[in-house]
């Protein structure tokens, strides 16, 4: 049952159509002219308005506009004489559902009424679904914003020490991502620097990062050797996230601030790089171990290496979002391109070097990121 308003200045037609609609089970009101119809519309809501097009003073176009102004989802059926079909078509452009020419074919009239009401029901259903979808989208947007704030809280602040300074930069692809870093100083002489890249992007990767961050920080604070930490963390991932298909790469450095000895271990992660000031050249520190989370492994399978740093040397650790960033021609920045951004700039501080790389990355891509970006620059003093 629907609420229908019939508007026509011919009493016989008005009563006939009202009786037909009432017999079909609809609640019907009628109005003798456009002015009366607009008054009724202001006081009541209708599912359908059936209106004559040409009436004295206030015509069917005015009734149409008043109807749509009150409720966009109220359908309007226009009645017109054969000589005014063009005007009726114009009424449809303004939002009328359909027009019928007089004299009215009652069978066609009932069909058009039914179709108009079905159209209204469909439009209301689509609108309800749109609103529900918008609610979910707004909720997801709020969750993403909160998740982004949580992830930003995990980004280590700049680290300053009489023997080293560390700068960190993080830029997720879509607000949250799968890159993570941690700095831990034991308060005496050992500084741990860790960079992690979880496969995937978005909320799933971010959730994993937040869980993994707690475990990494727990292991770091035990003062383990990098290879032992990798072994234990790999087993933790295999036990906790079996069957998820989520893996990660990782690079860990332990820097002795007394003698600048650097112990490092990487698991399928892009090579860390040292700028050796005395030799005026870069040196790669390649990962030695398999990707984390693929399978359980004995401790002996994980290896580490040791190298010596010197004052004014710089250590760069990063995720592949930097070196795989492409320009408009589809060419990746690459390791050489990244290092070229700070080559022959030995006087730069860690903060300046990090800014130089991030600025150069933005200029190289000049487009939205296709991967998360994490950068850590440690400068020896």
Coordinates of C-alpha atoms in Angstrom, one line a residue:
X1 CA 0.0 0.0 0.0
X2 CA 1.4 3.4 -1.0
X3 CA 0.4 7.0 -0.4
X4 CA -0.5 8.8 -3.7
X5 CA -1.6 12.3 -4.4
X6 CA -3.7 12.9 -7.6
X7 CA -3.7 16.5 -9.0
X8 CA -6.0 17.5 -11.8
X9 CA -8.3 20.5 -12.4
X10 CA -10.8 18.2 -14.2
X11 CA -12.9 16.8 -11.4
X12 CA -14.1 13.7 -13.4
X13 CA -10.5 12.6 -14.2
X14 CA -9.4 13.4 -10.7
X15 CA -12.1 11.2 -9.2
X16 CA -11.7 8.4 -11.7
X17 CA -8.0 8.0 -11.1
X18 CA -8.5 8.3 -7.3
X19 CA -11.1 5.5 -7.4
X20 CA -8.8 3.2 -9.6
X21 CA -5.9 3.7 -7.2
X22 CA -8.0 3.1 -4.1
X23 CA -9.4 -0.1 -5.5
X24 CA -5.7 -1.2 -6.0
X25 CA -5.2 -0.7 -2.3
X26 CA -3.5 2.6 -2.2
X27 CA -4.2 5.5 0.2
X28 CA -5.2 8.4 -2.1
X29 CA -5.5 12.2 -1.6
X30 CA -6.4 14.6 -4.4
X31 CA -6.1 18.3 -5.1
X32 CA -8.1 20.4 -7.6
X33 CA -5.2 22.5 -8.8
X34 CA -1.4 23.2 -8.4
X35 CA -1.7 25.6 -5.5
X36 CA -3.8 23.1 -3.4
X37 CA -1.4 20.3 -4.3
X38 CA 1.6 22.3 -3.1
X39 CA -0.2 23.0 0.2
X40 CA -0.9 19.3 0.6
X41 CA 2.7 18.4 -0.2
X42 CA 4.0 20.7 2.5
X43 CA 1.9 18.9 5.1
X44 CA 2.3 15.3 4.0
X45 CA 4.7 12.8 2.4
X46 CA 3.7 10.8 -0.6
X47 CA 5.3 7.9 -2.5
X48 CA 3.8 9.0 -5.8
X49 CA 2.3 12.2 -7.2
X50 CA 0.1 12.0 -10.3
X51 CA -0.3 15.5 -11.8
X52 CA -1.9 17.1 -14.8
X53 CA 0.7 19.2 -16.7
X54 CA -1.4 22.2 -17.7
X55 CA -3.5 23.8 -15.0
X56 CA -4.4 27.4 -14.2
X57 CA -2.0 29.5 -12.3
X58 CA 0.3 26.8 -10.9
X59 CA 1.1 24.1 -13.5
X60 CA 2.4 20.5 -13.2
X61 CA 6.0 21.6 -13.6
X62 CA 5.6 23.7 -10.3
X63 CA 4.0 20.7 -8.6
X64 CA 6.9 18.5 -9.8
X65 CA 9.5 21.0 -8.4
X66 CA 7.7 21.2 -5.1
X67 CA 7.5 17.4 -4.9
X68 CA 11.2 16.9 -5.6
X69 CA 12.1 19.8 -3.2
X70 CA 10.2 18.0 -0.4
X71 CA 11.4 14.5 -1.2
X72 CA 13.7 13.4 -4.1
X73 CA 12.4 9.9 -3.7
X74 CA 8.8 10.7 -4.4
X75 CA 8.0 9.7 -8.0
X76 CA 5.9 11.9 -10.2
X77 CA 3.7 10.8 -13.1
X78 CA 2.7 13.5 -15.5
X79 CA -0.7 13.7 -17.4
X80 CA -0.7 15.7 -20.6
X81 CA -2.7 16.3 -23.7
X82 CA -1.3 15.1 -27.0
X83 CA -0.3 18.6 -28.1
X84 CA 2.0 19.1 -25.1
X85 CA 4.2 15.9 -25.3
X86 CA 7.4 18.0 -25.7
X87 CA 6.7 19.8 -22.4
X88 CA 6.0 16.4 -20.7
X89 CA 9.4 15.1 -21.9
X90 CA 11.0 18.2 -20.4
X91 CA 9.2 17.4 -17.2
X92 CA 10.9 14.0 -17.2
X93 CA 14.3 15.8 -17.5
X94 CA 13.4 17.6 -14.3
X95 CA 12.8 14.4 -12.5
X96 CA 9.4 13.1 -13.5
X97 CA 9.2 9.3 -13.9
X98 CA 7.0 9.1 -16.9
X99 CA 4.1 10.9 -18.7
X100 CA 0.7 9.7 -20.0
X101 CA -1.3 11.3 -22.7
X102 CA -5.0 12.0 -22.3
X103 CA -7.5 10.4 -22.7
X104 CA -6.0 8.0 -20.1
X105 CA -5.7 4.3 -20.8
X106 CA -6.5 2.9 -17.3
X107 CA -4.6 -0.3 -17.9
X108 CA -1.5 1.6 -18.9
X109 CA -2.1 4.0 -16.0
X110 CA -2.1 1.2 -13.5
X111 CA 1.0 -0.3 -15.1
X112 CA 2.9 3.0 -14.9
X113 CA 1.8 3.5 -11.3
X114 CA 3.1 0.1 -10.4
X115 CA 6.4 0.7 -12.2
X116 CA 6.9 4.1 -10.6
X117 CA 6.4 2.7 -7.2
X118 CA 8.8 -0.2 -7.9
X119 CA 11.4 2.3 -9.1
X120 CA 10.9 4.3 -5.9
X121 CA 11.4 1.2 -3.8
X122 CA 14.6 0.3 -5.7
X123 CA 16.0 3.8 -5.4
X124 CA 15.3 3.8 -1.6
X125 CA 17.0 0.4 -1.3
X126 CA 20.0 1.6 -3.2
X127 CA 20.2 4.7 -1.0
X128 CA 20.0 2.6 2.1
X129 CA 22.8 0.4 0.9
X130 CA 24.8 3.5 0.0
X131 CA 24.3 5.0 3.4
X132 CA 25.3 1.7 5.0
X133 CA 28.4 1.5 2.8
X134 CA 29.3 5.1 3.7
X135 CA 29.0 4.2 7.4
X136 CA 31.4 1.3 7.0
X137 CA 33.7 3.5 4.9
X138 CA 33.7 6.2 7.5
X139 CA 34.4 3.6 10.2
X140 CA 37.3 2.1 8.2
X141 CA 38.6 5.6 7.6
X142 CA 38.6 6.3 11.3
X143 CA 40.2 3.0 12.1
X144 CA 42.9 3.6 9.5
X145 CA 43.6 7.1 10.9
X146 CA 43.9 5.6 14.4
X147 CA 46.0 2.7 13.1
X148 CA 48.3 5.3 11.4
X149 CA 48.6 7.2 14.6
X150 CA 49.5 4.0 16.5
X151 CA 52.1 3.1 13.8
X152 CA 53.6 6.6 14.0
X153 CA 54.0 6.1 17.8
X154 CA 56.2 3.1 17.0
X155 CA 58.6 5.2 15.0
X156 CA 61.7 5.7 17.1
X157 CA 62.6 9.3 18.0
X158 CA 66.0 10.7 16.9
X159 CA 68.8 9.2 18.9
X160 CA 71.6 11.5 20.1
X161 CA 74.8 10.3 21.8
X162 CA 78.3 11.7 22.2
X163 CA 79.5 9.0 19.7
X164 CA 76.5 8.6 17.3
X165 CA 73.4 10.3 16.0
X166 CA 70.5 8.4 14.4
X167 CA 67.7 9.8 12.2
X168 CA 64.6 7.8 11.2
X169 CA 62.1 8.5 8.4
X170 CA 58.9 6.6 7.8
X171 CA 56.4 7.1 5.0
X172 CA 53.6 4.5 4.6
X173 CA 52.0 3.9 1.2
X174 CA 48.4 4.2 2.5
X175 CA 48.6 5.6 6.0
X176 CA 49.5 2.2 7.6
X177 CA 52.0 -0.3 6.4
X178 CA 54.3 -3.2 7.0
X179 CA 57.6 -1.4 7.7
X180 CA 59.0 -1.1 11.2
X181 CA 62.2 0.0 13.0
X182 CA 63.5 0.0 16.5
X183 CA 66.4 1.6 18.3
X184 CA 67.5 0.2 21.6
X185 CA 70.4 1.5 23.7
X186 CA 71.4 -0.6 26.7
X187 CA 72.5 2.5 28.6
X188 CA 76.2 1.5 28.6
X189 CA 77.7 0.8 25.2
X190 CA 75.5 -1.3 22.9
X191 CA 73.1 0.3 20.4
X192 CA 70.8 -2.0 18.5
X193 CA 69.3 -0.8 15.2
X194 CA 66.6 -2.9 13.5
X195 CA 64.6 -2.5 10.3
X196 CA 61.8 -4.9 9.3
X197 CA 59.6 -5.1 6.2
X198 CA 56.5 -7.3 6.4
X199 CA 55.1 -8.6 3.1
X200 CA 51.9 -6.8 2.0
X201 CA 50.4 -3.4 2.9
X202 CA 47.5 -1.9 4.7
X203 CA 45.7 -3.0 7.8
X204 CA 46.8 -6.7 7.8
X205 CA 50.5 -5.8 7.6
X206 CA 50.0 -3.0 10.2
X207 CA 48.4 -5.5 12.6
X208 CA 51.3 -7.9 12.2
X209 CA 53.8 -5.1 12.7
X210 CA 52.2 -4.0 16.0
X211 CA 52.3 -7.6 17.3
X212 CA 55.8 -8.2 16.0
X213 CA 57.1 -4.9 17.4
X214 CA 56.5 -6.1 20.9
X215 CA 58.4 -9.3 20.3
X216 CA 61.3 -7.6 18.6
X217 CA 61.6 -5.1 21.5
X218 CA 61.5 -7.9 24.0
X219 CA 64.3 -9.8 22.3
X220 CA 66.4 -6.7 21.8
X221 CA 66.2 -5.9 25.4
X222 CA 67.7 -9.3 26.2
X223 CA 71.0 -8.2 24.6
X224 CA 71.1 -11.1 22.2
X225 CA 73.6 -11.3 19.3
X226 CA 71.9 -10.4 16.0
X227 CA 72.0 -13.9 14.6
X228 CA 70.4 -15.3 17.8
X229 CA 67.8 -12.7 17.7
X230 CA 67.0 -13.6 14.1
X231 CA 66.7 -17.3 15.0
X232 CA 64.4 -16.7 17.9
X233 CA 62.3 -14.2 16.0
X234 CA 62.0 -16.5 13.0
X235 CA 60.7 -19.3 15.2
X236 CA 58.2 -16.9 16.9
X237 CA 56.8 -15.9 13.5
X238 CA 56.6 -19.6 12.3
X239 CA 54.7 -20.5 15.5
X240 CA 52.4 -17.5 15.8
X241 CA 51.5 -16.9 12.1
X242 CA 51.6 -20.3 10.5
X243 CA 49.5 -20.6 7.4
X244 CA 49.0 -16.9 6.9
X245 CA 51.4 -16.6 4.0
X246 CA 53.0 -13.5 5.7
X247 CA 56.8 -13.3 5.7
X248 CA 59.2 -10.5 6.4
X249 CA 62.7 -9.3 5.8
X250 CA 64.9 -8.0 8.6
X251 CA 68.2 -6.4 9.2
X252 CA 69.8 -6.1 12.7
X253 CA 72.9 -4.2 13.7
X254 CA 74.6 -4.1 17.1
X255 CA 76.9 -1.1 17.4
X256 CA 79.5 -1.0 20.2
X257 CA 79.8 2.7 21.0
X258 CA 83.1 2.3 22.7
X259 CA 85.1 0.9 19.8
X260 CA 82.7 1.3 16.8
X261 CA 82.5 -2.4 16.2
X262 CA 79.4 -3.3 14.2
X263 CA 77.9 -6.7 14.3
X264 CA 75.1 -7.3 11.7
X265 CA 72.8 -10.0 10.4
X266 CA 70.2 -9.7 7.7
X267 CA 67.4 -12.0 6.5
X268 CA 66.6 -11.5 2.8
X269 CA 66.6 -7.7 3.5
X270 CA 68.2 -5.1 1.2
X271 CA 71.8 -4.6 2.0
X272 CA 72.7 -2.0 4.6
X273 CA 75.3 0.5 3.4
X274 CA 78.3 2.1 5.1
X275 CA 79.8 5.4 3.9
X276 CA 83.4 5.2 4.9
X277 CA 84.6 8.7 5.2
X278 CA 88.3 7.9 5.2
X279 CA 88.1 5.9 1.9
X280 CA 85.4 8.2 0.5
X281 CA 83.3 5.2 -0.7
X282 CA 80.3 3.2 0.1
X283 CA 80.4 -0.4 1.3
X284 CA 77.5 -2.9 1.2
X285 CA 76.6 -5.2 4.1
X286 CA 74.6 -8.0 2.4
X287 CA 72.0 -10.1 4.2
X288 CA 73.3 -13.6 5.0
X289 CA 70.1 -15.4 6.1
X290 CA 66.8 -16.6 4.6
X291 CA 63.5 -14.7 4.8
X292 CA 61.9 -14.7 8.2
X293 CA 58.8 -16.9 8.7
X294 CA 59.3 -19.4 5.9
X295 CA 60.1 -22.3 8.1
X296 CA 61.6 -23.3 11.5
X297 CA 65.4 -23.4 11.5
X298 CA 68.2 -24.4 13.8
X299 CA 70.2 -21.7 15.4
X300 CA 73.3 -22.7 13.5
X301 CA 71.7 -21.8 10.2
X302 CA 71.8 -18.1 11.2
X303 CA 75.1 -16.2 10.7
X304 CA 76.4 -12.7 11.4
X305 CA 79.4 -10.7 10.4
X306 CA 81.5 -8.0 12.1
X307 CA 83.0 -4.9 10.6
X308 CA 84.8 -1.8 12.0
X309 CA 83.5 1.7 11.7
X310 CA 85.3 5.0 12.2
X311 CA 84.4 8.5 13.2
X312 CA 82.4 10.3 10.4
X313 CA 81.3 7.1 8.9
X314 CA 77.6 6.7 8.2
X315 CA 75.3 3.6 8.3
X316 CA 72.2 3.5 6.1
X317 CA 69.4 1.0 6.7
X318 CA 66.2 1.1 4.6
X319 CA 63.3 -0.9 3.2
X320 CA 63.0 -1.7 -0.5
X321 CA 60.2 0.9 -1.0
X322 CA 63.1 3.4 -1.6
X323 CA 65.2 1.6 -4.1
X324 CA 62.2 0.1 -6.0
X325 CA 60.4 3.5 -6.3
X326 CA 59.9 4.2 -10.0
X327 CA 59.9 7.4 -12.0
X328 CA 57.4 8.3 -14.7
X329 CA 59.3 6.2 -17.2
X330 CA 59.1 3.1 -15.0
X331 CA 62.7 3.2 -14.0
X332 CA 63.5 2.2 -10.4
X333 CA 65.7 4.6 -8.3
X334 CA 67.9 1.7 -7.3
X335 CA 70.7 1.5 -4.7
X336 CA 73.0 3.6 -6.9
X337 CA 70.4 6.3 -7.3
X338 CA 69.6 6.4 -3.5
X339 CA 73.3 6.7 -2.7
X340 CA 73.8 9.3 -5.4
X341 CA 71.5 11.6 -3.4
X342 CA 74.1 11.8 -0.6
X343 CA 77.3 11.1 -2.4
X344 CA 80.1 13.5 -1.8
X345 CA 78.1 15.0 1.1
X346 CA 80.2 13.9 4.0
X347 CA 79.5 17.0 6.0
X348 CA 75.8 16.2 6.2
X349 CA 74.4 15.3 9.6
X350 CA 72.3 12.1 9.9
X351 CA 69.1 14.3 9.9
X352 CA 70.3 16.2 6.8
X353 CA 71.2 13.0 5.0
X354 CA 67.8 11.4 5.8
X355 CA 66.0 14.5 4.5
X356 CA 68.1 14.6 1.4
X357 CA 67.2 11.0 0.5
X358 CA 63.5 11.5 1.2
X359 CA 63.3 14.7 -0.8
X360 CA 65.2 13.1 -3.6
X361 CA 62.8 10.1 -3.5
X362 CA 59.8 12.4 -3.8
X363 CA 61.4 14.3 -6.7
X364 CA 62.3 11.0 -8.4
X365 CA 58.8 9.4 -8.2
X366 CA 56.6 12.5 -8.4
X367 CA 53.6 10.2 -7.8
X368 CA 52.0 8.2 -4.9
X369 CA 54.2 5.6 -3.4
X370 CA 53.7 2.0 -4.4
X371 CA 55.4 0.6 -1.3
X372 CA 56.1 1.7 2.3
X373 CA 59.3 3.5 2.9
X374 CA 61.6 3.3 6.0
X375 CA 65.0 4.9 6.3
X376 CA 67.5 4.9 9.2
X377 CA 70.7 6.9 9.0
X378 CA 73.3 6.5 11.8
X379 CA 76.3 8.9 11.8
X380 CA 79.4 8.2 13.8
X381 CA 81.0 11.1 15.7

